[in-house]
PDB file of C-alpha atoms in Angstrom:
ATOM      1  CA  ASN D1283       0.000   0.000   0.000  1.00 33.00           C
ATOM      2  CA  ASN D1284       1.423   3.378  -1.014  1.00 35.00           C
ATOM      3  CA  ALA D1285      -0.825   5.540   1.183  1.00 36.00           C
ATOM      4  CA  THR D1286       0.623   7.314   4.191  1.00 34.00           C
ATOM      5  CA  THR D1287      -1.424   7.103   7.362  1.00 34.00           C
ATOM      6  CA  THR D1288      -1.786   9.531  10.218  1.00 35.00           C
ATOM      7  CA  ASP D1289       0.656   7.321  12.171  1.00 39.00           C
ATOM      8  CA  ASP D1290       3.242   7.794   9.401  1.00 36.00           C
ATOM      9  CA  ALA D1291       2.631  11.545   9.457  1.00 36.00           C
ATOM     10  CA  ALA D1292       3.043  11.626  13.249  1.00 37.00           C
ATOM     11  CA  ALA D1293       6.289   9.659  12.937  1.00 37.00           C
ATOM     12  CA  HIS D1294       7.517  12.198  10.390  1.00 34.00           C
ATOM     13  CA  ASP D1295       6.564  15.060  12.713  1.00 37.00           C
ATOM     14  CA  ARG D1296       8.512  13.385  15.525  1.00 35.00           C
ATOM     15  CA  SER D1297      11.506  12.918  13.220  1.00 35.00           C
ATOM     16  CA  MET D1298      11.484  16.669  12.564  1.00 33.00           C
ATOM     17  CA  ASN D1299      12.563  17.248  16.189  1.00 33.00           C
ATOM     18  CA  ASP D1300      16.269  17.616  16.910  1.00 32.00           C
ATOM     19  CA  ARG D1301      17.803  15.264  19.467  1.00 31.00           C
ATOM     20  CA  ASP D1302      17.512  17.948  22.129  1.00 33.00           C
ATOM     21  CA  GLY D1303      13.752  18.077  21.530  1.00 34.00           C
ATOM     22  CA  SER D1304      13.666  21.427  19.743  1.00 32.00           C
ATOM     23  CA  GLU D1305      11.766  21.687  16.476  1.00 35.00           C
ATOM     24  CA  HIS D1306      13.214  22.919  13.204  1.00 35.00           C
ATOM     25  CA  SER D1307      11.594  23.864   9.922  1.00 38.00           C
ATOM     26  CA  SER D1308      11.700  21.454   7.034  1.00 41.00           C
ATOM     27  CA  SER D1309      13.246  22.654   3.789  1.00 51.00           C
ATOM     28  CA  ALA D1310      11.132  23.850   0.880  1.00 56.00           C
ATOM     29  CA  GLN D1311      12.307  20.792  -1.057  1.00 53.00           C
ATOM     30  CA  GLU D1312      11.147  18.460   1.712  1.00 46.00           C
ATOM     31  CA  GLN D1313       7.801  20.244   1.983  1.00 50.00           C
ATOM     32  CA  GLU D1314       7.277  19.943  -1.800  1.00 53.00           C
ATOM     33  CA  PHE D1315       8.071  16.217  -1.590  1.00 44.00           C
ATOM     34  CA  LEU D1316       5.760  15.672   1.387  1.00 43.00           C
ATOM     35  CA  ALA D1317       2.952  17.503  -0.435  1.00 48.00           C
ATOM     36  CA  THR D1318       2.958  14.739  -3.069  1.00 45.00           C
ATOM     37  CA  ILE D1319       2.314  12.008  -0.482  1.00 38.00           C
ATOM     38  CA  PRO D1320      -1.353  11.410   0.309  1.00 37.00           C
ATOM     39  CA  ILE D1321      -1.875  11.768   4.057  1.00 31.00           C
ATOM     40  CA  ILE D1322      -5.091  10.692   5.733  1.00 26.00           C
ATOM     41  CA  ARG D1323      -5.981  13.549   8.049  1.00 30.00           C
ATOM     42  CA  ALA D1324      -8.904  14.989   9.903  1.00 30.00           C
ATOM     43  CA  ALA D1325     -10.688  17.911   8.323  1.00 36.00           C
ATOM     44  CA  SER D1326      -9.236  21.063   9.810  1.00 36.00           C
ATOM     45  CA  SER D1327      -8.316  24.568   8.846  1.00 39.00           C
ATOM     46  CA  SER D1328      -5.532  26.967   9.697  1.00 42.00           C
ATOM     47  CA  GLY D1329      -4.822  30.649   9.353  1.00 42.00           C
ATOM     48  CA  LEU D1330      -7.187  33.586   9.467  1.00 44.00           C
ATOM     49  CA  ASN D1331     -10.136  34.355   7.256  1.00 44.00           C
ATOM     50  CA  LYS D1332     -10.765  37.803   5.778  1.00 46.00           C
ATOM     51  CA  ASN D1333     -12.457  38.905   9.000  1.00 46.00           C
ATOM     52  CA  GLY D1334      -9.378  38.064  11.080  1.00 47.00           C
ATOM     53  CA  LYS D1335     -11.121  35.092  12.685  1.00 45.00           C
ATOM     54  CA  ASP D1336      -9.878  31.528  12.921  1.00 44.00           C
ATOM     55  CA  ALA D1337     -10.474  29.976   9.486  1.00 41.00           C
ATOM     56  CA  ALA D1338     -11.657  26.762  11.162  1.00 41.00           C
ATOM     57  CA  GLN D1339     -14.910  28.664  11.511  1.00 44.00           C
ATOM     58  CA  ALA D1340     -16.362  29.564   8.143  1.00 50.00           C
ATOM     59  CA  PRO D1341     -17.281  33.242   7.939  1.00 52.00           C
ATOM     60  CA  SER D1342     -21.021  33.744   8.374  1.00 52.00           C
ATOM     61  CA  ASP D1343     -21.215  36.257   5.498  1.00 56.00           C
ATOM     62  CA  ASN D1344     -20.093  33.585   3.007  1.00 55.00           C
ATOM     63  CA  ASN D1345     -23.291  31.519   3.230  1.00 57.00           C
ATOM     64  CA  VAL D1346     -21.170  28.451   3.940  1.00 67.00           C
ATOM     65  CA  GLU D1347     -23.368  25.593   5.058  1.00 57.00           C
ATOM     66  CA  ASP D1348     -22.040  23.183   7.642  1.00 66.00           C
ATOM     67  CA  ASP D1349     -22.918  19.929   5.848  1.00 84.00           C
ATOM     68  CA  PHE D1350     -19.842  18.718   3.951  1.00 92.00           C
ATOM     69  CA  ILE D1351     -18.582  15.406   2.636  1.00 93.00           C
ATOM     70  CA  GLN D1352     -14.939  16.563   2.399  1.00 94.00           C
ATOM     71  CA  VAL D1353     -12.972  19.544   3.704  1.00 94.00           C
ATOM     72  CA  GLU D1354      -9.510  20.649   2.561  1.00 96.00           C
ATOM     73  CA  GLU D1355      -7.375  23.546   3.676  1.00 94.00           C
ATOM     74  CA  THR D1356      -4.093  25.258   3.110  1.00 94.00           C
ATOM     75  CA  THR D1357      -2.486  28.305   4.697  1.00 91.00           C
ATOM     76  CA  HIS D1358      -4.821  30.923   3.240  1.00 91.00           C
ATOM     77  CA  HIS D1359      -7.970  29.216   1.959  1.00 95.00           C
ATOM     78  CA  SER D1360     -10.359  26.379   2.644  1.00 95.00           C
ATOM     79  CA  LEU D1361     -12.600  24.286   0.391  1.00 96.00           C
ATOM     80  CA  ALA D1362     -15.440  21.911   1.192  1.00 96.00           C
ATOM     81  CA  ILE D1363     -17.660  19.677  -0.929  1.00 96.00           C
ATOM     82  CA  ARG D1364     -21.359  19.857  -0.154  1.00 94.00           C
ATOM     83  CA  PRO D1365     -23.600  16.785  -0.477  1.00 94.00           C
ATOM     84  CA  ASP D1366     -24.936  18.185  -3.798  1.00 94.00           C
ATOM     85  CA  GLY D1367     -21.386  18.128  -5.272  1.00 96.00           C
ATOM     86  CA  SER D1368     -20.830  21.900  -5.249  1.00 96.00           C
ATOM     87  CA  ILE D1369     -17.799  23.396  -3.514  1.00 96.00           C
ATOM     88  CA  ALA D1370     -17.886  26.018  -0.752  1.00 95.00           C
ATOM     89  CA  CYS D1371     -14.813  28.277  -0.531  1.00 95.00           C
ATOM     90  CA  TRP D1372     -13.624  30.685   2.153  1.00 93.00           C
ATOM     91  CA  GLY D1373     -10.491  32.470   3.246  1.00 93.00           C
ATOM     92  CA  ARG D1374      -8.145  34.646   1.218  1.00 92.00           C
ATOM     93  CA  ASN D1375      -9.342  34.727  -2.397  1.00 93.00           C
ATOM     94  CA  GLU D1376      -6.053  35.914  -3.869  1.00 88.00           C
ATOM     95  CA  LEU D1377      -5.869  35.053  -7.589  1.00 92.00           C
ATOM     96  CA  GLY D1378      -9.374  33.562  -7.519  1.00 94.00           C
ATOM     97  CA  VAL D1379      -8.346  30.563  -5.420  1.00 94.00           C
ATOM     98  CA  ALA D1380     -11.402  30.671  -3.117  1.00 95.00           C
ATOM     99  CA  PRO D1381     -14.315  32.402  -4.846  1.00 95.00           C
ATOM    100  CA  PRO D1382     -16.872  33.382  -2.177  1.00 92.00           C
ATOM    101  CA  GLU D1383     -19.738  32.202  -4.399  1.00 93.00           C
ATOM    102  CA  GLY D1384     -18.170  28.749  -4.480  1.00 94.00           C
ATOM    103  CA  VAL D1385     -17.859  26.456  -7.487  1.00 97.00           C
ATOM    104  CA  LYS D1386     -20.877  24.734  -9.010  1.00 97.00           C
ATOM    105  CA  GLY D1387     -20.556  21.164 -10.252  1.00 96.00           C
ATOM    106  CA  ASP D1388     -20.784  17.492  -9.414  1.00 97.00           C
ATOM    107  CA  PHE D1389     -17.495  17.063  -7.532  1.00 98.00           C
ATOM    108  CA  VAL D1390     -16.347  14.089  -5.459  1.00 97.00           C
ATOM    109  CA  ALA D1391     -12.915  15.303  -4.275  1.00 98.00           C
ATOM    110  CA  VAL D1392     -11.126  18.606  -3.740  1.00 98.00           C
ATOM    111  CA  ALA D1393      -7.529  19.602  -2.981  1.00 98.00           C
ATOM    112  CA  ALA D1394      -6.152  22.972  -1.850  1.00 97.00           C
ATOM    113  CA  GLY D1395      -2.766  23.990  -3.231  1.00 97.00           C
ATOM    114  CA  GLY D1396      -0.665  27.003  -2.317  1.00 94.00           C
ATOM    115  CA  TYR D1397      -2.529  29.442  -4.559  1.00 95.00           C
ATOM    116  CA  HIS D1398      -4.623  27.076  -6.660  1.00 97.00           C
ATOM    117  CA  SER D1399      -7.446  24.624  -6.123  1.00 98.00           C
ATOM    118  CA  VAL D1400      -8.122  21.259  -7.763  1.00 98.00           C
ATOM    119  CA  ALA D1401     -11.395  19.338  -7.899  1.00 98.00           C
ATOM    120  CA  LEU D1402     -12.369  15.941  -9.280  1.00 98.00           C
ATOM    121  CA  ARG D1403     -15.738  15.629 -11.007  1.00 98.00           C
ATOM    122  CA  ARG D1404     -17.888  12.525 -10.648  1.00 97.00           C
ATOM    123  CA  ASN D1405     -17.234  11.799 -14.361  1.00 97.00           C
ATOM    124  CA  GLY D1406     -13.454  11.518 -13.717  1.00 98.00           C
ATOM    125  CA  ARG D1407     -12.480  14.915 -15.157  1.00 98.00           C
ATOM    126  CA  ILE D1408     -10.444  17.522 -13.287  1.00 98.00           C
ATOM    127  CA  LYS D1409     -11.173  21.229 -12.791  1.00 98.00           C
ATOM    128  CA  CYS D1410      -8.572  23.690 -11.495  1.00 98.00           C
ATOM    129  CA  TRP D1411      -8.696  27.407 -10.674  1.00 97.00           C
ATOM    130  CA  GLY D1412      -6.473  30.050  -9.115  1.00 96.00           C
ATOM    131  CA  CYS D1413      -2.819  30.791  -9.851  1.00 96.00           C
ATOM    132  CA  ASN D1414      -1.380  29.094 -12.919  1.00 97.00           C
ATOM    133  CA  ARG D1415       2.134  30.572 -12.897  1.00 96.00           C
ATOM    134  CA  TYR D1416       3.807  27.151 -13.151  1.00 97.00           C
ATOM    135  CA  GLY D1417       0.962  25.326 -14.891  1.00 97.00           C
ATOM    136  CA  GLU D1418      -0.400  24.012 -11.576  1.00 97.00           C
ATOM    137  CA  ALA D1419      -3.971  24.900 -12.599  1.00 97.00           C
ATOM    138  CA  SER D1420      -3.755  23.372 -16.102  1.00 97.00           C
ATOM    139  CA  PRO D1421      -4.901  19.774 -15.618  1.00 97.00           C
ATOM    140  CA  PRO D1422      -4.407  17.058 -18.211  1.00 97.00           C
ATOM    141  CA  LYS D1423      -7.349  16.140 -20.387  1.00 96.00           C
ATOM    142  CA  GLY D1424      -9.185  12.904 -19.784  1.00 96.00           C
ATOM    143  CA  ASP D1425     -11.929  11.341 -17.731  1.00 97.00           C
ATOM    144  CA  ASP D1426     -10.033   8.481 -16.133  1.00 97.00           C
ATOM    145  CA  PHE D1427      -8.963  10.117 -12.858  1.00 98.00           C
ATOM    146  CA  ILE D1428      -9.907   8.678  -9.461  1.00 98.00           C
ATOM    147  CA  ALA D1429      -7.928  10.785  -6.933  1.00 98.00           C
ATOM    148  CA  ILE D1430      -6.247  14.194  -6.777  1.00 98.00           C
ATOM    149  CA  ASP D1431      -3.845  16.170  -4.620  1.00 97.00           C
ATOM    150  CA  ALA D1432      -2.183  19.576  -4.756  1.00 97.00           C
ATOM    151  CA  GLY D1433       1.181  20.857  -3.620  1.00 96.00           C
ATOM    152  CA  ALA D1434       2.323  24.444  -3.334  1.00 95.00           C
ATOM    153  CA  TYR D1435       3.036  24.845  -7.075  1.00 96.00           C
ATOM    154  CA  HIS D1436       2.048  21.511  -8.602  1.00 97.00           C
ATOM    155  CA  SER D1437      -0.815  19.032  -8.754  1.00 98.00           C
ATOM    156  CA  ILE D1438      -1.079  15.287  -9.205  1.00 98.00           C
ATOM    157  CA  ALA D1439      -3.885  12.886 -10.057  1.00 98.00           C
ATOM    158  CA  LEU D1440      -4.218   9.126  -9.959  1.00 98.00           C
ATOM    159  CA  ARG D1441      -5.595   7.452 -13.090  1.00 98.00           C
ATOM    160  CA  ARG D1442      -7.734   4.294 -13.102  1.00 97.00           C
ATOM    161  CA  ASP D1443      -4.807   2.350 -14.591  1.00 97.00           C
ATOM    162  CA  GLY D1444      -2.665   3.133 -11.500  1.00 97.00           C
ATOM    163  CA  SER D1445      -0.406   5.717 -13.141  1.00 97.00           C
ATOM    164  CA  VAL D1446      -0.003   9.254 -11.800  1.00 98.00           C
ATOM    165  CA  ALA D1447      -0.433  12.402 -13.902  1.00 98.00           C
ATOM    166  CA  CYS D1448       1.617  15.417 -12.774  1.00 98.00           C
ATOM    167  CA  TRP D1449       1.525  19.081 -13.780  1.00 98.00           C
ATOM    168  CA  GLY D1450       2.909  22.378 -12.544  1.00 98.00           C
ATOM    169  CA  GLY D1451       6.260  23.277 -10.980  1.00 97.00           C
ATOM    170  CA  ASN D1452       8.851  20.523 -11.180  1.00 97.00           C
ATOM    171  CA  GLY D1453      11.953  22.188  -9.724  1.00 96.00           C
ATOM    172  CA  TYR D1454      12.738  19.188  -7.501  1.00 96.00           C
ATOM    173  CA  GLY D1455      11.287  16.430  -9.670  1.00 96.00           C
ATOM    174  CA  GLN D1456       8.027  16.454  -7.708  1.00 96.00           C
ATOM    175  CA  ALA D1457       5.806  16.725 -10.804  1.00 97.00           C
ATOM    176  CA  PRO D1458       7.463  15.086 -13.814  1.00 97.00           C
ATOM    177  CA  PRO D1459       5.457  16.184 -16.887  1.00 96.00           C
ATOM    178  CA  GLU D1460       5.506  12.653 -18.306  1.00 96.00           C
ATOM    179  CA  GLY D1461       3.840  11.408 -15.122  1.00 97.00           C
ATOM    180  CA  ILE D1462       4.722   8.307 -13.139  1.00 97.00           C
ATOM    181  CA  ASP D1463       3.964   4.811 -14.367  1.00 96.00           C
ATOM    182  CA  GLY D1464       2.930   2.307 -11.787  1.00 94.00           C
ATOM    183  CA  ASP D1465       0.169   0.411 -10.141  1.00 94.00           C
ATOM    184  CA  PHE D1466      -0.655   2.928  -7.422  1.00 94.00           C
ATOM    185  CA  VAL D1467      -3.888   2.812  -5.451  1.00 89.00           C
ATOM    186  CA  ALA D1468      -5.661   5.584  -3.568  1.00 77.00           C
TER     187      ALA D1468
END
């Protein structure tokens, strides 16, 4: 199994402590690599919303309902799929990453990148919006995708055949444009 569990993530967090117990920051390269590994985590949110409140609480002026089937977050914005398949967005909407009106559609998965957002439609197609400086919001064509994830400047998606499609920034080899062959499972 190629999935990382919360136990693996906790072990990584513990390994980020120096021997004397003090914490240190991981490098940008390590963070980019870790962003490509699917981690099973509880729905949470971090940072502040536009009203200066904890983003874990959706702003009341956004008409964000509290019934969601998936929630994703990053430093500045949060996304959540409603039972009807539409996406609620809140937080900092820089570059159109979290439109307050949300995103209409029949979505089954969502991922929050640094300044872009990625969503998987029920029909297996991908929709992206937000910053596209490195091509991170320019998904490959096709309707054979079953899982998605987003890093700071890149995105990845698992195809039905087990291969991984990658697009966006590839400065450390985290998103090879030719993708990754394999028999990966979500």
